[in-house]
Amino acid sequence: MALVNENYLKLKAGYLFPEIGRRVKGFSAAHPEARVLRLGIGDVTRPLVPAVLEAFHAGVDDLASAASFRGYGPERGYEFLTGILAEKAYAPLGVTLKPEEIFVSDGSKCDCANILDIFGLGNRVAICDPVYPVYIDTNVMVGRTGPVDAKGHYAGVVYLPCTAENDFTPALPDQPVDLIYLCYPNNPTGTVASLEQLKLWVDYALAQGAVLLFDAAYEAFITDPAIPRSIYQVEGAERCAIEFRSFSKTAGFTGVRCGLTVVPEALQARTAAGEMVSLNALWSRRQSTKFNGVSYPVQRAAAAVYSDAGWAQVKEIIDYYMGNARIIREGLGAAGITCYGGVNAPYIWLKTPQGMSSWEFFDRLLEECHVVGTPGSGFGPSGEGYFRLSAFGERENVEAAVQRIREKWGQ
Ligand code: MLT
C-alpha cells in the first residue's frame, strides 16, 4: 500500500483562498439575485495593455513558421527577458545583476514554494504572523514543522508577530534562525519597509549566515520614492538574499503566469560538513531538472512590460488600482473604521468593527453587504480581529463595496 506524505495531514483546513471561494459559491447559489462584490483574493481585473498584447501575439506568430519557431527554451528564461529585467527593472535602482542571476518562472508563488528544494530540512525558519500562507504551508508540507497548536502556530517555526503595536513591523528573531521570509510591500498588511529597516535584516542575516527569502511581488505598487523596491538596494544583500518578483499584479499576468527569482552568484550556504555551496548553482540545477521554462510568447509579452510604451501603459493600470486603494482607505477611514496599508501597497488591512472575529466579519460582510474580503486570521493567529480588502477590481465595484460597508458599519 502506498504511503502518503503525512506532513500534509498537519495542515490546517484547506488553502485560504479556495476556502473563501467555496463559501462565496455557496452564498451565491443560495442567493442568485445578489450582486457579490469581490475584494478578497488579490486578482487583477484590468485587461493586458496593448504593448504587451502586441508582443504576445507576435510571439505566437513566431511559432507559426519554421524560421522563427522555438521549442524548449532556456530553463532560466530567454536572454531577451533576463537582459531587459537587469537593465530596466534593477539597474535604475542602482542594482547590478547579471542575466544569469535572474531565473524566469511561471510565478512567484511557485518559486516561494519550490525554493525549499535547495535548503536542508534542518534549517530553522522565521516567518511573520500574519503572512502569505504559502510560506508556512510549504514548510509544513516538506516536513520542517511539527503539529499545529490550538492557537494556530506550527511547532518548530519561529513566528515574528506583526501587530498594530509594532506597526506591523517584525522584530529581529530572539533565537538563531537560518531562513527568514520577508514580504515588502507586505501581503496582507500593506506595510512597507524603509532602507534602514531592511538593512537591519541584511546585517542580521550576514552575521547569522542566514538567508532572506524576500518576496517583492508588490514592488510596483510603491508610490513613495524613498521606499526600496528591491532587497538588493541594501549593501551586502547579494550575499544573503533571494528575491522573488512577479508579473501577476504588476502587469495583469495572474492568468498568463510569469515571475522571476533572483539568486545572486555571491550567495552561498553551507553543507553540514562546512563546505560552502553556491545557491545560484543549486537553483539552476533544480530548475533545469524540474522545470522546462515559461512559454516563449509569454516571455515576449513579459519583456514588453519593460518597453517604454509597455511600462507607461502598465503604470496607468497600477495607478488605477492604487486609486481604488485610496478610495477604500479614505472611505472606510472617514467612516471610523481603522485602516492600515493601501498607500504603497494594493491591500488595506482593517480592524474588524465591533470587535468581531475575522471570520464572523467575513460571514456578515458577505451575507449583509454581499462583499467578499479575506479574514485576517486566515493569514495567521496574529491576524485575528483584522480583515484584508484588495484594491484589485473595477472602480464601480470598489466604490459600491465601500458604500455598502459604510452604510452598515460606519459611525
Ligand atoms: C492574495 O490575494 O494574497 C494573492 O492573490 C494570492 C497569490 O498571489 O497567490
Short mmCIF file of N, CA, C and O in Angstrom, two decimals, residues 240-313:
data_model
loop_
_atom_site.label_atom_id
_atom_site.label_comp_id
_atom_site.label_asym_id
_atom_site.label_seq_id
_atom_site.Cartn_x
_atom_site.Cartn_y
_atom_site.Cartn_z
N CYS A 240 23.22 37.48 1.00
CA CYS A 240 22.33 36.83 1.97
C CYS A 240 20.86 36.78 1.53
O CYS A 240 20.02 36.38 2.35
N ALA A 241 20.54 37.17 0.29
CA ALA A 241 19.10 37.23 -0.03
C ALA A 241 18.77 36.68 -1.40
O ALA A 241 19.52 36.85 -2.37
N ILE A 242 17.61 36.04 -1.45
CA ILE A 242 16.98 35.61 -2.70
C ILE A 242 15.74 36.49 -2.84
O ILE A 242 15.03 36.71 -1.85
N GLU A 243 15.50 37.01 -4.04
CA GLU A 243 14.33 37.89 -4.22
C GLU A 243 13.37 37.29 -5.24
O GLU A 243 13.78 36.81 -6.30
N PHE A 244 12.08 37.37 -4.91
CA PHE A 244 11.02 36.89 -5.81
C PHE A 244 10.25 38.10 -6.33
O PHE A 244 9.90 39.00 -5.56
N ARG A 245 9.99 38.09 -7.62
CA ARG A 245 9.16 39.14 -8.21
C ARG A 245 8.14 38.51 -9.13
O ARG A 245 8.31 37.36 -9.56
N SER A 246 7.15 39.29 -9.49
CA SER A 246 6.04 38.72 -10.24
C SER A 246 5.52 39.71 -11.28
O SER A 246 5.53 40.92 -11.05
N PHE A 247 5.04 39.17 -12.38
CA PHE A 247 4.34 39.99 -13.37
C PHE A 247 2.83 39.98 -13.10
O PHE A 247 2.08 40.67 -13.76
N SER A 248 2.41 39.15 -12.14
CA SER A 248 0.98 38.92 -11.93
C SER A 248 0.21 40.20 -11.66
O SER A 248 -0.73 40.55 -12.37
N LYS A 249 0.61 40.91 -10.60
CA LYS A 249 -0.14 42.08 -10.20
C LYS A 249 0.38 43.30 -10.95
O LYS A 249 -0.36 44.21 -11.28
N THR A 250 1.69 43.29 -11.24
CA THR A 250 2.32 44.41 -11.93
C THR A 250 1.71 44.62 -13.31
O THR A 250 1.45 45.75 -13.73
N ALA A 251 1.49 43.53 -14.04
CA ALA A 251 1.09 43.67 -15.44
C ALA A 251 -0.11 42.82 -15.82
O ALA A 251 -0.35 42.59 -17.01
N GLY A 252 -0.87 42.36 -14.83
CA GLY A 252 -2.09 41.60 -15.14
C GLY A 252 -1.84 40.18 -15.59
O GLY A 252 -2.62 39.62 -16.36
N PHE A 253 -0.77 39.55 -15.08
CA PHE A 253 -0.40 38.21 -15.53
C PHE A 253 -0.89 37.10 -14.60
O PHE A 253 -0.33 36.00 -14.62
N THR A 254 -1.90 37.35 -13.75
CA THR A 254 -2.28 36.27 -12.82
C THR A 254 -2.71 35.01 -13.57
O THR A 254 -2.47 33.90 -13.11
N GLY A 255 -3.32 35.20 -14.73
CA GLY A 255 -3.70 34.04 -15.54
C GLY A 255 -2.64 33.67 -16.57
O GLY A 255 -2.50 32.50 -16.93
N VAL A 256 -1.86 34.64 -17.01
CA VAL A 256 -0.84 34.39 -18.04
C VAL A 256 0.33 33.61 -17.44
O VAL A 256 0.86 32.70 -18.07
N ARG A 257 0.72 33.95 -16.24
CA ARG A 257 1.76 33.31 -15.44
C ARG A 257 3.19 33.66 -15.86
O ARG A 257 3.70 33.18 -16.87
N CYS A 258 3.81 34.51 -15.11
CA CYS A 258 5.25 34.76 -15.28
C CYS A 258 5.78 35.47 -14.03
O CYS A 258 5.12 36.37 -13.49
N GLY A 259 6.92 35.04 -13.57
CA GLY A 259 7.56 35.68 -12.42
C GLY A 259 9.07 35.53 -12.56
O GLY A 259 9.55 35.03 -13.59
N LEU A 260 9.78 35.97 -11.58
CA LEU A 260 11.23 35.80 -11.63
C LEU A 260 11.80 35.69 -10.23
O LEU A 260 11.23 36.21 -9.27
N THR A 261 12.90 34.98 -10.16
CA THR A 261 13.60 34.83 -8.89
C THR A 261 15.05 35.19 -9.12
O THR A 261 15.65 34.76 -10.11
N VAL A 262 15.58 36.00 -8.22
CA VAL A 262 16.98 36.40 -8.33
C VAL A 262 17.77 35.62 -7.28
O VAL A 262 17.47 35.68 -6.09
N VAL A 263 18.75 34.88 -7.77
CA VAL A 263 19.67 34.18 -6.85
C VAL A 263 21.08 34.66 -7.23
O VAL A 263 21.66 34.20 -8.22
N PRO A 264 21.62 35.60 -6.47
CA PRO A 264 22.91 36.18 -6.85
C PRO A 264 24.04 35.15 -6.82
O PRO A 264 24.00 34.21 -6.01
N GLU A 265 25.03 35.35 -7.68
CA GLU A 265 26.14 34.40 -7.70
C GLU A 265 26.96 34.46 -6.41
O GLU A 265 27.65 33.52 -6.06
N ALA A 266 26.88 35.58 -5.72
CA ALA A 266 27.66 35.72 -4.48
C ALA A 266 27.03 34.99 -3.29
O ALA A 266 27.62 34.90 -2.23
N LEU A 267 25.81 34.51 -3.49
CA LEU A 267 25.08 33.92 -2.36
C LEU A 267 25.47 32.45 -2.17
O LEU A 267 25.36 31.64 -3.08
N GLN A 268 25.87 32.14 -0.94
CA GLN A 268 26.28 30.76 -0.63
C GLN A 268 25.62 30.29 0.66
O GLN A 268 25.25 31.10 1.51
N ALA A 269 25.51 29.00 0.80
CA ALA A 269 25.12 28.41 2.08
C ALA A 269 26.05 27.21 2.28
O ALA A 269 26.80 26.86 1.37
N ARG A 270 25.99 26.58 3.44
CA ARG A 270 26.99 25.55 3.70
C ARG A 270 26.39 24.16 3.81
O ARG A 270 25.19 24.00 4.06
N THR A 271 27.25 23.17 3.62
CA THR A 271 26.84 21.78 3.87
C THR A 271 27.03 21.52 5.36
O THR A 271 27.65 22.32 6.08
N ALA A 272 26.52 20.37 5.81
CA ALA A 272 26.68 20.01 7.22
C ALA A 272 28.16 19.93 7.57
O ALA A 272 28.56 20.22 8.70
N ALA A 273 28.97 19.58 6.57
CA ALA A 273 30.42 19.43 6.83
C ALA A 273 31.14 20.78 6.78
O ALA A 273 32.34 20.85 7.01
N GLY A 274 30.40 21.83 6.43
CA GLY A 274 31.01 23.17 6.45
C GLY A 274 31.51 23.66 5.10
O GLY A 274 32.09 24.74 5.01
N GLU A 275 31.25 22.91 4.05
CA GLU A 275 31.70 23.33 2.71
C GLU A 275 30.71 24.38 2.17
O GLU A 275 29.49 24.22 2.32
N MET A 276 31.23 25.45 1.57
CA MET A 276 30.34 26.49 1.04
C MET A 276 29.89 26.11 -0.38
O MET A 276 30.69 25.65 -1.18
N VAL A 277 28.59 26.33 -0.64
CA VAL A 277 28.00 25.92 -1.93
C VAL A 277 27.21 27.10 -2.50
O VAL A 277 26.53 27.82 -1.78
N SER A 278 27.32 27.27 -3.82
CA SER A 278 26.59 28.35 -4.50
C SER A 278 25.10 28.02 -4.59
O SER A 278 24.72 26.97 -5.14
N LEU A 279 24.25 28.92 -4.09
CA LEU A 279 22.81 28.68 -4.19
C LEU A 279 22.32 28.91 -5.62
O LEU A 279 21.34 28.31 -6.06
N ASN A 280 23.02 29.80 -6.35
CA ASN A 280 22.68 30.00 -7.76
C ASN A 280 22.86 28.68 -8.52
O ASN A 280 21.99 28.28 -9.31
N ALA A 281 23.96 27.98 -8.24
CA ALA A 281 24.21 26.71 -8.94
C ALA A 281 23.17 25.67 -8.55
O ALA A 281 22.67 24.93 -9.41
N LEU A 282 22.79 25.64 -7.28
CA LEU A 282 21.78 24.65 -6.85
C LEU A 282 20.41 24.95 -7.46
O LEU A 282 19.71 24.04 -7.90
N TRP A 283 20.04 26.23 -7.47
CA TRP A 283 18.72 26.59 -8.03
C TRP A 283 18.69 26.31 -9.53
O TRP A 283 17.69 25.82 -10.07
N SER A 284 19.81 26.57 -10.18
CA SER A 284 19.90 26.29 -11.61
C SER A 284 19.73 24.78 -11.85
O SER A 284 19.02 24.35 -12.76
N ARG A 285 20.38 24.00 -11.00
CA ARG A 285 20.29 22.54 -11.11
C ARG A 285 18.85 22.09 -10.88
O ARG A 285 18.31 21.24 -11.58
N ARG A 286 18.21 22.68 -9.89
CA ARG A 286 16.82 22.34 -9.57
C ARG A 286 15.89 22.68 -10.74
O ARG A 286 15.08 21.88 -11.18
N GLN A 287 16.04 23.89 -11.24
CA GLN A 287 15.15 24.34 -12.32
C GLN A 287 15.36 23.53 -13.59
O GLN A 287 14.40 23.17 -14.26
N SER A 288 16.63 23.22 -13.91
CA SER A 288 16.85 22.50 -15.16
C SER A 288 16.36 21.06 -15.07
O SER A 288 16.09 20.43 -16.08
N THR A 289 16.20 20.56 -13.85
CA THR A 289 15.70 19.19 -13.68
C THR A 289 14.18 19.16 -13.60
O THR A 289 13.53 18.27 -14.16
N LYS A 290 13.59 20.14 -12.92
CA LYS A 290 12.16 20.05 -12.64
C LYS A 290 11.29 21.02 -13.45
O LYS A 290 10.08 21.07 -13.26
N PHE A 291 11.91 21.86 -14.26
CA PHE A 291 11.15 22.92 -14.92
C PHE A 291 11.65 23.07 -16.34
O PHE A 291 12.86 22.95 -16.59
N ASN A 292 10.73 23.34 -17.27
CA ASN A 292 11.16 23.49 -18.66
C ASN A 292 10.98 24.91 -19.17
O ASN A 292 10.93 25.14 -20.37
N GLY A 293 10.87 25.84 -18.28
CA GLY A 293 10.79 27.23 -18.72
C GLY A 293 9.37 27.70 -18.98
O GLY A 293 8.42 26.91 -19.01
N VAL A 294 9.26 29.02 -19.15
CA VAL A 294 7.97 29.66 -19.41
C VAL A 294 7.81 29.75 -20.92
O VAL A 294 8.79 29.94 -21.65
N SER A 295 6.59 29.67 -21.41
CA SER A 295 6.39 29.61 -22.86
C SER A 295 6.95 30.89 -23.53
O SER A 295 6.92 31.98 -22.94
N TYR A 296 7.42 30.69 -24.73
CA TYR A 296 8.07 31.79 -25.46
C TYR A 296 7.16 33.02 -25.63
O TYR A 296 7.57 34.14 -25.32
N PRO A 297 5.89 32.85 -26.08
CA PRO A 297 5.05 34.06 -26.23
C PRO A 297 4.85 34.79 -24.91
O PRO A 297 4.78 36.03 -24.88
N VAL A 298 4.76 34.05 -23.81
CA VAL A 298 4.59 34.71 -22.50
C VAL A 298 5.84 35.53 -22.16
O VAL A 298 5.74 36.66 -21.66
N GLN A 299 7.00 34.99 -22.48
CA GLN A 299 8.22 35.75 -22.17
C GLN A 299 8.32 36.98 -23.07
O GLN A 299 8.82 38.02 -22.65
N ARG A 300 7.87 36.85 -24.32
CA ARG A 300 7.83 38.04 -25.19
C ARG A 300 6.90 39.10 -24.58
O ARG A 300 7.23 40.28 -24.53
N ALA A 301 5.75 38.64 -24.11
CA ALA A 301 4.79 39.56 -23.50
C ALA A 301 5.39 40.20 -22.25
O ALA A 301 5.26 41.42 -22.03
N ALA A 302 6.09 39.40 -21.45
CA ALA A 302 6.68 39.92 -20.22
C ALA A 302 7.76 40.97 -20.53
O ALA A 302 7.86 42.00 -19.86
N ALA A 303 8.56 40.70 -21.56
CA ALA A 303 9.61 41.66 -21.92
C ALA A 303 8.99 43.00 -22.34
O ALA A 303 9.53 44.08 -22.05
N ALA A 304 7.82 42.92 -22.99
CA ALA A 304 7.16 44.16 -23.46
C ALA A 304 6.68 45.03 -22.30
O ALA A 304 6.47 46.24 -22.47
N VAL A 305 6.51 44.44 -21.12
CA VAL A 305 6.13 45.24 -19.95
C VAL A 305 7.18 46.31 -19.70
O VAL A 305 6.87 47.43 -19.28
N TYR A 306 8.44 45.96 -20.00
CA TYR A 306 9.53 46.91 -19.72
C TYR A 306 9.95 47.74 -20.93
O TYR A 306 10.95 48.44 -20.88
N SER A 307 9.18 47.66 -22.03
CA SER A 307 9.41 48.60 -23.13
C SER A 307 8.87 49.96 -22.67
O SER A 307 8.09 50.02 -21.72
N ASP A 308 9.26 51.03 -23.33
CA ASP A 308 8.80 52.36 -22.88
C ASP A 308 7.28 52.44 -22.93
O ASP A 308 6.63 52.88 -21.97
N ALA A 309 6.71 51.99 -24.08
CA ALA A 309 5.25 52.07 -24.21
C ALA A 309 4.58 51.15 -23.20
O ALA A 309 3.61 51.52 -22.53
N GLY A 310 5.13 49.93 -23.06
CA GLY A 310 4.54 48.96 -22.14
C GLY A 310 4.51 49.48 -20.72
O GLY A 310 3.49 49.41 -20.03
N TRP A 311 5.64 50.05 -20.27
CA TRP A 311 5.70 50.50 -18.89
C TRP A 311 4.72 51.66 -18.63
O TRP A 311 4.06 51.70 -17.59
N ALA A 312 4.62 52.57 -19.63
CA ALA A 312 3.68 53.70 -19.46
C ALA A 312 2.25 53.17 -19.32
O ALA A 312 1.47 53.65 -18.48
N GLN A 313 1.92 52.17 -20.13
CA GLN A 313 0.55 51.63 -20.09
C GLN A 313 0.28 50.85 -18.80
O GLN A 313 -0.78 50.96 -18.19
#
